[in-house]
Amino acid sequence: MAEIRIENLRKEFGAFVAVEDSSFVVRDGEFLALLGPSGCGKTTTLRMIAGLELPTSGRIFLGGEDVTLNRARERDIAFVFQLFALYPHMNVRKNIGFPLVAQGVSKAEIRSRVEETARLLQINNILDRSVSGLAGGDRQRVALGRAIVRRPKCFLMDEPLGTLDAEFRDLMVRELRELHNRIHATTVYVTHDQLEAMAMADKIAVMNHGIIEQFGTPQEIYNRPATMYVADFIGSPPMNFLRFRSSLQKGVRSVSVDGVAIAVPEVHQDMAEGELALGVRPEDIRFSDASALRGAVYGSEYHGTNQIVAVEMGNGLVKARVPADQNFQIGETVGLELNHSKLSLFDCASGRAVASSRYAEAHHG
Ligand SMILES: Nc1ncnc2c1ncn2[C@@H]1O[C@H](COP(=O)(O)OP(=O)(O)OP(=O)(O)O)[C@@H](O)[C@H]1O
Ligand SMILES: [Mg+2]
């Protein structure tokens, strides 16, 4: 297996920029999720790594070797598509072994590698079955088997669970992660589903309009979003933004929102007068009669173990995740207490985080 490094990768289709100046490293054995909405450039990035698309500029390294101009077949990469085609007239064993036949590997070697692969995927009991009668999950496993059996340098997967129903998806997410824990294959996995990315990946690259907005561990992305876009894309419901106008001086420790002073993480740079937003996740808000930050209950959504309550504030709706047994009336005024150790502060003009208490914790505490 090998490290994947991309440097200042860019792809233009005519005047349209699909991928803009992407740089990141997937370390040997790491699982990276490329996460973002439709059209943000995920597949284009993956196809460039695979050698199916030539970058307009930038470089790609595989295991230290510059492969930017190498053809796909020279890169020793396995690409698993959403719409994989199994050979319907062959059984499972022949489907998995097919890439080795094409490479001219000996019969005995093929047999042992197919069986090793089938054991990894726990499909050794269906090796002699026909693929046409297989259920979705097993078909997916056979497709994965065909990729694994080649022992490629790395795996690229483009929404491989796209066509599976919800129940199978959860199962396959667990299986893919377990498989990764067993074989430690360097993997780039494309998805628009934040839950899949969070559940499987060691690192996540959040993309938006061809740009990587943040690259980090699932915990970093969730706890210290670098931009309002990331804060909004990750989490369900997403992070709340309490907007206000202010001029921030370096070292400031409190801001006024809705006329209420709120302690914030320390700001490390002077900011011109402008619109700011205090970012707080729903689970970091609780109801407290003592709080001066008040709003009217607008509605609630029951989730069994907790409930999401929408509260109308001076500058918009805020959603809080509170215990399921907490009672209140629609329209009732409630006080909101924000967990000061878990706030982010954003500059609305640039969308970038200017301070985060979790960031401060990680770096000073
Ligand atoms: N061959 C092409 N010619 C012109 N435009 C293209 C081409 N391939 C992709 N694009 C455009 O580039 C942008 C990024 O496409 P890409 O397929 O990488 O997105 P994606 O993030 O994979 O989206 P999805 O989640 O829908 O698969 C889109 O606007 C798409 O229309
Ligand atoms: Mg795509």
Short mmCIF file of N, CA and C in Angstrom, two decimals, residues 232-324:
data_model
loop_
_atom_site.label_atom_id
_atom_site.label_comp_id
_atom_site.label_asym_id
_atom_site.label_seq_id
_atom_site.Cartn_x
_atom_site.Cartn_y
_atom_site.Cartn_z
N ASP A 232 -22.22 24.20 8.78
CA ASP A 232 -23.59 24.01 8.35
C ASP A 232 -23.79 22.66 7.66
N PHE A 233 -22.76 22.18 6.98
CA PHE A 233 -22.87 20.93 6.22
C PHE A 233 -22.83 19.72 7.15
N ILE A 234 -22.07 19.81 8.24
CA ILE A 234 -21.87 18.69 9.16
C ILE A 234 -22.76 18.86 10.38
N GLY A 235 -23.41 17.76 10.77
CA GLY A 235 -24.26 17.79 11.96
C GLY A 235 -25.71 17.87 11.55
N SER A 236 -26.56 17.18 12.30
CA SER A 236 -27.97 17.25 11.96
C SER A 236 -28.81 17.27 13.24
N PRO A 237 -29.50 18.39 13.52
CA PRO A 237 -29.44 19.61 12.70
C PRO A 237 -28.06 20.24 12.75
N PRO A 238 -27.75 21.12 11.79
CA PRO A 238 -26.42 21.73 11.75
C PRO A 238 -26.17 22.72 12.88
N MET A 239 -24.96 23.26 12.90
CA MET A 239 -24.61 24.27 13.90
C MET A 239 -25.52 25.48 13.75
N ASN A 240 -25.92 26.08 14.88
CA ASN A 240 -26.70 27.32 14.86
C ASN A 240 -25.76 28.50 14.71
N PHE A 241 -26.24 29.54 14.02
CA PHE A 241 -25.48 30.79 13.93
C PHE A 241 -26.29 31.91 14.56
N LEU A 242 -25.75 32.53 15.61
CA LEU A 242 -26.38 33.71 16.21
C LEU A 242 -25.63 34.91 15.63
N ARG A 243 -26.30 35.64 14.73
CA ARG A 243 -25.62 36.73 14.03
C ARG A 243 -25.73 38.04 14.81
N PHE A 244 -24.70 38.83 14.73
CA PHE A 244 -24.71 40.15 15.37
C PHE A 244 -23.66 41.02 14.69
N ARG A 245 -23.76 42.33 14.93
CA ARG A 245 -22.77 43.24 14.35
C ARG A 245 -21.85 43.71 15.46
N SER A 246 -20.57 43.78 15.15
CA SER A 246 -19.63 44.23 16.17
C SER A 246 -18.30 44.56 15.54
N SER A 247 -17.47 45.27 16.27
CA SER A 247 -16.08 45.36 15.86
C SER A 247 -15.32 44.60 16.94
N LEU A 248 -14.46 43.75 16.54
CA LEU A 248 -13.75 42.90 17.50
C LEU A 248 -12.31 43.36 17.64
N GLN A 249 -11.87 43.54 18.86
CA GLN A 249 -10.46 43.82 19.09
C GLN A 249 -9.79 42.54 19.56
N LYS A 250 -8.54 42.43 19.23
CA LYS A 250 -7.74 41.29 19.68
C LYS A 250 -7.87 41.16 21.20
N GLY A 251 -8.06 39.96 21.69
CA GLY A 251 -8.11 39.73 23.13
C GLY A 251 -9.50 39.86 23.72
N VAL A 252 -10.47 40.24 22.88
CA VAL A 252 -11.84 40.40 23.37
C VAL A 252 -12.38 39.08 23.89
N ARG A 253 -13.12 39.08 25.02
CA ARG A 253 -13.59 37.83 25.61
C ARG A 253 -15.10 37.76 25.74
N SER A 254 -15.80 38.82 25.29
CA SER A 254 -17.25 38.79 25.40
C SER A 254 -17.87 39.61 24.29
N VAL A 255 -19.03 39.18 23.80
CA VAL A 255 -19.73 39.91 22.74
C VAL A 255 -21.18 40.12 23.16
N SER A 256 -21.86 41.03 22.48
CA SER A 256 -23.25 41.31 22.80
C SER A 256 -24.15 40.78 21.69
N VAL A 257 -24.98 39.78 22.04
CA VAL A 257 -25.91 39.20 21.08
C VAL A 257 -27.32 39.44 21.60
N ASP A 258 -28.19 40.04 20.81
CA ASP A 258 -29.55 40.36 21.26
C ASP A 258 -29.50 41.21 22.54
N GLY A 259 -28.48 42.03 22.68
CA GLY A 259 -28.35 42.86 23.88
C GLY A 259 -27.86 42.12 25.10
N VAL A 260 -27.47 40.85 24.94
CA VAL A 260 -26.99 40.04 26.08
C VAL A 260 -25.49 39.79 25.91
N ALA A 261 -24.73 40.02 26.98
CA ALA A 261 -23.28 39.77 26.91
C ALA A 261 -23.02 38.27 27.00
N ILE A 262 -22.25 37.75 26.04
CA ILE A 262 -21.93 36.32 26.04
C ILE A 262 -20.42 36.16 25.99
N ALA A 263 -19.89 35.35 26.90
CA ALA A 263 -18.45 35.10 26.90
C ALA A 263 -18.10 34.29 25.66
N VAL A 264 -17.04 34.67 24.97
CA VAL A 264 -16.64 33.94 23.76
C VAL A 264 -15.17 33.54 23.88
N PRO A 265 -14.77 32.59 23.04
CA PRO A 265 -13.35 32.25 23.00
C PRO A 265 -12.54 33.46 22.60
N GLU A 266 -11.30 33.52 23.05
CA GLU A 266 -10.45 34.68 22.80
C GLU A 266 -10.17 34.87 21.31
N VAL A 267 -10.36 36.10 20.87
CA VAL A 267 -10.11 36.42 19.47
C VAL A 267 -8.63 36.78 19.32
N HIS A 268 -8.00 36.21 18.30
CA HIS A 268 -6.56 36.39 18.16
C HIS A 268 -6.16 37.42 17.12
N GLN A 269 -7.15 38.07 16.50
CA GLN A 269 -6.80 39.09 15.52
C GLN A 269 -7.80 40.23 15.62
N ASP A 270 -7.39 41.45 15.26
CA ASP A 270 -8.31 42.58 15.22
C ASP A 270 -9.22 42.39 14.03
N MET A 271 -10.50 42.73 14.21
CA MET A 271 -11.41 42.61 13.07
C MET A 271 -12.11 43.93 12.88
N ALA A 272 -12.26 44.29 11.62
CA ALA A 272 -12.98 45.53 11.33
C ALA A 272 -14.44 45.34 11.74
N GLU A 273 -15.14 46.40 11.86
CA GLU A 273 -16.57 46.39 12.10
C GLU A 273 -17.24 45.49 11.06
N GLY A 274 -18.10 44.60 11.50
CA GLY A 274 -18.75 43.75 10.51
C GLY A 274 -19.75 42.80 11.13
N GLU A 275 -20.33 41.96 10.28
CA GLU A 275 -21.29 40.99 10.78
C GLU A 275 -20.54 39.74 11.22
N LEU A 276 -20.85 39.30 12.43
CA LEU A 276 -20.22 38.11 12.99
C LEU A 276 -21.31 37.10 13.32
N ALA A 277 -20.91 35.86 13.53
CA ALA A 277 -21.87 34.85 13.96
C ALA A 277 -21.24 33.99 15.03
N LEU A 278 -22.00 33.79 16.09
CA LEU A 278 -21.58 32.88 17.14
C LEU A 278 -22.13 31.51 16.73
N GLY A 279 -21.26 30.51 16.64
CA GLY A 279 -21.70 29.18 16.23
C GLY A 279 -21.82 28.27 17.44
N VAL A 280 -22.97 27.60 17.54
CA VAL A 280 -23.16 26.68 18.68
C VAL A 280 -23.97 25.48 18.20
N ARG A 281 -23.52 24.29 18.54
CA ARG A 281 -24.22 23.07 18.14
C ARG A 281 -25.46 22.88 19.03
N PRO A 282 -26.53 22.25 18.48
CA PRO A 282 -27.77 22.09 19.24
C PRO A 282 -27.57 21.43 20.62
N GLU A 283 -26.63 20.46 20.70
CA GLU A 283 -26.42 19.76 21.97
C GLU A 283 -25.65 20.60 22.98
N ASP A 284 -25.15 21.77 22.56
CA ASP A 284 -24.40 22.63 23.47
C ASP A 284 -25.25 23.81 23.97
N ILE A 285 -26.58 23.66 23.81
CA ILE A 285 -27.51 24.66 24.33
C ILE A 285 -28.41 23.97 25.33
N ARG A 286 -28.63 24.61 26.50
CA ARG A 286 -29.66 24.05 27.38
C ARG A 286 -30.58 25.16 27.87
N PHE A 287 -31.76 24.75 28.30
CA PHE A 287 -32.73 25.73 28.80
C PHE A 287 -32.36 26.09 30.22
N SER A 288 -32.39 27.41 30.53
CA SER A 288 -32.08 27.84 31.89
C SER A 288 -32.86 29.12 32.16
N ASP A 289 -33.67 29.10 33.20
CA ASP A 289 -34.46 30.29 33.55
C ASP A 289 -33.55 31.47 33.86
N ALA A 290 -32.33 31.15 34.33
CA ALA A 290 -31.43 32.22 34.76
C ALA A 290 -30.81 32.98 33.59
N SER A 291 -30.85 32.41 32.38
CA SER A 291 -30.16 33.06 31.26
C SER A 291 -30.94 34.26 30.73
N ALA A 292 -30.18 35.31 30.42
CA ALA A 292 -30.80 36.53 29.88
C ALA A 292 -31.04 36.41 28.38
N LEU A 293 -30.43 35.40 27.75
CA LEU A 293 -30.63 35.18 26.31
C LEU A 293 -31.94 34.42 26.16
N ARG A 294 -33.00 35.11 25.68
CA ARG A 294 -34.32 34.51 25.72
C ARG A 294 -34.99 34.47 24.35
N GLY A 295 -35.90 33.52 24.20
CA GLY A 295 -36.64 33.41 22.96
C GLY A 295 -37.93 32.64 23.20
N ALA A 296 -38.77 32.56 22.16
CA ALA A 296 -40.06 31.87 22.30
C ALA A 296 -40.00 30.51 21.60
N VAL A 297 -40.52 29.48 22.29
CA VAL A 297 -40.53 28.14 21.69
C VAL A 297 -41.40 28.15 20.44
N TYR A 298 -40.84 27.66 19.36
CA TYR A 298 -41.51 27.70 18.07
C TYR A 298 -42.08 26.33 17.70
N GLY A 299 -41.36 25.29 18.07
CA GLY A 299 -41.83 23.93 17.76
C GLY A 299 -40.82 22.92 18.25
N SER A 300 -41.21 21.63 18.24
CA SER A 300 -40.25 20.63 18.68
C SER A 300 -40.41 19.35 17.88
N GLU A 301 -39.35 18.58 17.87
CA GLU A 301 -39.29 17.33 17.13
C GLU A 301 -38.82 16.27 18.12
N TYR A 302 -39.63 15.25 18.34
CA TYR A 302 -39.32 14.23 19.35
C TYR A 302 -38.43 13.15 18.75
N HIS A 303 -37.33 12.81 19.41
CA HIS A 303 -36.41 11.80 18.87
C HIS A 303 -36.23 10.61 19.80
N GLY A 304 -37.13 10.43 20.76
CA GLY A 304 -37.01 9.29 21.66
C GLY A 304 -36.07 9.57 22.81
N THR A 305 -34.75 9.59 22.54
CA THR A 305 -33.81 9.84 23.64
C THR A 305 -33.66 11.33 23.93
N ASN A 306 -34.01 12.17 22.96
CA ASN A 306 -33.95 13.62 23.17
C ASN A 306 -34.95 14.28 22.24
N GLN A 307 -35.03 15.61 22.28
CA GLN A 307 -35.89 16.32 21.34
C GLN A 307 -35.16 17.55 20.82
N ILE A 308 -35.47 17.92 19.59
CA ILE A 308 -34.90 19.13 19.00
C ILE A 308 -35.97 20.21 19.12
N VAL A 309 -35.65 21.27 19.87
CA VAL A 309 -36.61 22.35 20.08
C VAL A 309 -36.14 23.59 19.33
N ALA A 310 -37.02 24.13 18.49
CA ALA A 310 -36.70 25.37 17.77
C ALA A 310 -37.19 26.55 18.60
N VAL A 311 -36.31 27.53 18.80
CA VAL A 311 -36.64 28.70 19.60
C VAL A 311 -36.43 29.94 18.73
N GLU A 312 -37.46 30.79 18.71
CA GLU A 312 -37.39 32.02 17.90
C GLU A 312 -36.65 33.10 18.69
N MET A 313 -35.50 33.52 18.15
CA MET A 313 -34.71 34.55 18.82
C MET A 313 -34.86 35.86 18.05
N GLY A 314 -34.27 36.92 18.58
CA GLY A 314 -34.33 38.22 17.91
C GLY A 314 -33.84 38.14 16.47
N ASN A 315 -32.83 37.28 16.21
CA ASN A 315 -32.26 37.24 14.86
C ASN A 315 -32.39 35.88 14.16
N GLY A 316 -33.46 35.16 14.47
CA GLY A 316 -33.72 33.91 13.76
C GLY A 316 -33.99 32.73 14.68
N LEU A 317 -34.17 31.56 14.05
CA LEU A 317 -34.46 30.34 14.81
C LEU A 317 -33.17 29.69 15.29
N VAL A 318 -33.21 29.19 16.52
CA VAL A 318 -32.09 28.44 17.07
C VAL A 318 -32.62 27.08 17.47
N LYS A 319 -31.88 26.01 17.16
CA LYS A 319 -32.33 24.68 17.53
C LYS A 319 -31.48 24.12 18.65
N ALA A 320 -32.16 23.62 19.69
CA ALA A 320 -31.47 23.06 20.86
C ALA A 320 -31.85 21.60 21.00
N ARG A 321 -30.87 20.77 21.35
CA ARG A 321 -31.16 19.35 21.61
C ARG A 321 -31.25 19.20 23.12
N VAL A 322 -32.44 18.94 23.62
CA VAL A 322 -32.65 18.90 25.08
C VAL A 322 -33.27 17.55 25.46
N PRO A 323 -33.26 17.20 26.77
CA PRO A 323 -33.82 15.91 27.18
C PRO A 323 -35.26 15.74 26.72
N ALA A 324 -35.63 14.51 26.39
CA ALA A 324 -36.95 14.23 25.82
C ALA A 324 -38.08 14.52 26.81
#
